[in-house]
């Protein structure tokens, strides 16, 4: 079924080196070559793109008003499917609203 590929000595050596470097970075003995810090979403601004109240936006996303308020006030952060949906709403609010509210 699946064709397996054997790892050569050079690839194995690179893998071991990567693991060792990761351990040193975790211990604070080596600086990472780069650091990725995703920008937090501005939930209130995303909602603003839809021209909806908190109640309307929460209903559209099928979440509680409390959850939305926690996101907007920074007490909680959306993750998983909610995070993905918010990114899509941010990119194209009219389209998502049409889909979610059955207008398309």
GROMACS .gro file of C-alpha atoms in nm:
model
  104
    1UNK     CA    1   0.000   0.000   0.000
    2UNK     CA    2   0.234   0.269   0.124
    3UNK     CA    3   0.580   0.299  -0.016
    4UNK     CA    4   0.822   0.359   0.266
    5UNK     CA    5   1.138   0.555   0.226
    6UNK     CA    6   1.440   0.481   0.436
    7UNK     CA    7   1.616   0.766   0.607
    8UNK     CA    8   1.980   0.797   0.510
    9UNK     CA    9   2.254   0.872   0.760
   10UNK     CA   10   2.273   1.240   0.664
   11UNK     CA   11   1.899   1.294   0.716
   12UNK     CA   12   1.910   1.106   1.046
   13UNK     CA   13   2.202   1.323   1.162
   14UNK     CA   14   2.006   1.640   1.077
   15UNK     CA   15   1.706   1.509   1.268
   16UNK     CA   16   1.915   1.435   1.577
   17UNK     CA   17   2.078   1.780   1.555
   18UNK     CA   18   1.733   1.943   1.535
   19UNK     CA   19   1.614   1.754   1.841
   20UNK     CA   20   1.925   1.855   2.035
   21UNK     CA   21   1.884   2.219   1.935
   22UNK     CA   22   1.516   2.211   2.038
   23UNK     CA   23   1.615   2.079   2.380
   24UNK     CA   24   1.875   2.356   2.423
   25UNK     CA   25   1.622   2.621   2.318
   26UNK     CA   26   1.368   2.483   2.565
   27UNK     CA   27   1.630   2.502   2.844
   28UNK     CA   28   1.717   2.860   2.748
   29UNK     CA   29   2.074   2.770   2.648
   30UNK     CA   30   2.028   2.853   2.280
   31UNK     CA   31   1.829   3.126   2.108
   32UNK     CA   32   1.583   3.014   1.840
   33UNK     CA   33   1.666   3.119   1.486
   34UNK     CA   34   1.322   3.280   1.459
   35UNK     CA   35   1.017   3.332   1.675
   36UNK     CA   36   0.661   3.335   1.545
   37UNK     CA   37   0.412   3.549   1.736
   38UNK     CA   38   0.071   3.555   1.572
   39UNK     CA   39  -0.117   3.883   1.596
   40UNK     CA   40  -0.422   3.853   1.819
   41UNK     CA   41  -0.754   3.904   1.649
   42UNK     CA   42  -0.947   4.220   1.727
   43UNK     CA   43  -1.286   4.058   1.773
   44UNK     CA   44  -1.464   4.388   1.824
   45UNK     CA   45  -1.324   4.520   1.493
   46UNK     CA   46  -1.431   4.200   1.315
   47UNK     CA   47  -1.782   4.242   1.455
   48UNK     CA   48  -1.771   4.607   1.346
   49UNK     CA   49  -1.717   4.495   0.985
   50UNK     CA   50  -2.055   4.323   1.002
   51UNK     CA   51  -2.236   4.624   1.151
   52UNK     CA   52  -2.393   4.393   1.408
   53UNK     CA   53  -2.457   4.436   1.779
   54UNK     CA   54  -2.294   4.191   2.017
   55UNK     CA   55  -2.623   4.005   2.043
   56UNK     CA   56  -2.666   3.981   1.666
   57UNK     CA   57  -2.305   3.878   1.606
   58UNK     CA   58  -2.316   3.612   1.878
   59UNK     CA   59  -2.639   3.473   1.733
   60UNK     CA   60  -2.490   3.469   1.382
   61UNK     CA   61  -2.188   3.270   1.507
   62UNK     CA   62  -2.408   3.051   1.728
   63UNK     CA   63  -2.213   3.139   2.043
   64UNK     CA   64  -2.326   3.285   2.371
   65UNK     CA   65  -2.316   3.659   2.429
   66UNK     CA   66  -2.091   3.588   2.728
   67UNK     CA   67  -1.838   3.409   2.507
   68UNK     CA   68  -1.832   3.701   2.264
   69UNK     CA   69  -1.789   3.953   2.544
   70UNK     CA   70  -1.505   3.749   2.693
   71UNK     CA   71  -1.332   3.748   2.353
   72UNK     CA   72  -1.384   4.119   2.297
   73UNK     CA   73  -1.262   4.210   2.645
   74UNK     CA   74  -0.957   3.984   2.618
   75UNK     CA   75  -1.050   3.751   2.904
   76UNK     CA   76  -1.064   3.457   2.663
   77UNK     CA   77  -0.928   3.385   2.318
   78UNK     CA   78  -1.113   3.197   2.048
   79UNK     CA   79  -0.951   2.880   1.923
   80UNK     CA   80  -1.015   2.594   1.687
   81UNK     CA   81  -1.312   2.629   1.454
   82UNK     CA   82  -1.421   2.958   1.614
   83UNK     CA   83  -1.083   3.115   1.539
   84UNK     CA   84  -1.098   2.996   1.180
   85UNK     CA   85  -1.452   3.126   1.136
   86UNK     CA   86  -1.358   3.467   1.278
   87UNK     CA   87  -1.067   3.493   1.034
   88UNK     CA   88  -1.305   3.416   0.748
   89UNK     CA   89  -1.559   3.671   0.874
   90UNK     CA   90  -1.279   3.927   0.893
   91UNK     CA   91  -1.176   3.860   0.533
   92UNK     CA   92  -1.527   3.863   0.383
   93UNK     CA   93  -1.801   3.957   0.629
   94UNK     CA   94  -2.079   3.994   0.372
   95UNK     CA   95  -2.023   3.651   0.223
   96UNK     CA   96  -2.006   3.475   0.561
   97UNK     CA   97  -2.314   3.660   0.683
   98UNK     CA   98  -2.501   3.552   0.371
   99UNK     CA   99  -2.400   3.189   0.423
  100UNK     CA  100  -2.467   3.179   0.798
  101UNK     CA  101  -2.795   3.365   0.780
  102UNK     CA  102  -2.915   3.181   0.469
  103UNK     CA  103  -2.922   3.484   0.241
  104UNK     CA  104  -2.707   3.327  -0.033
   0.00000   0.00000   0.00000
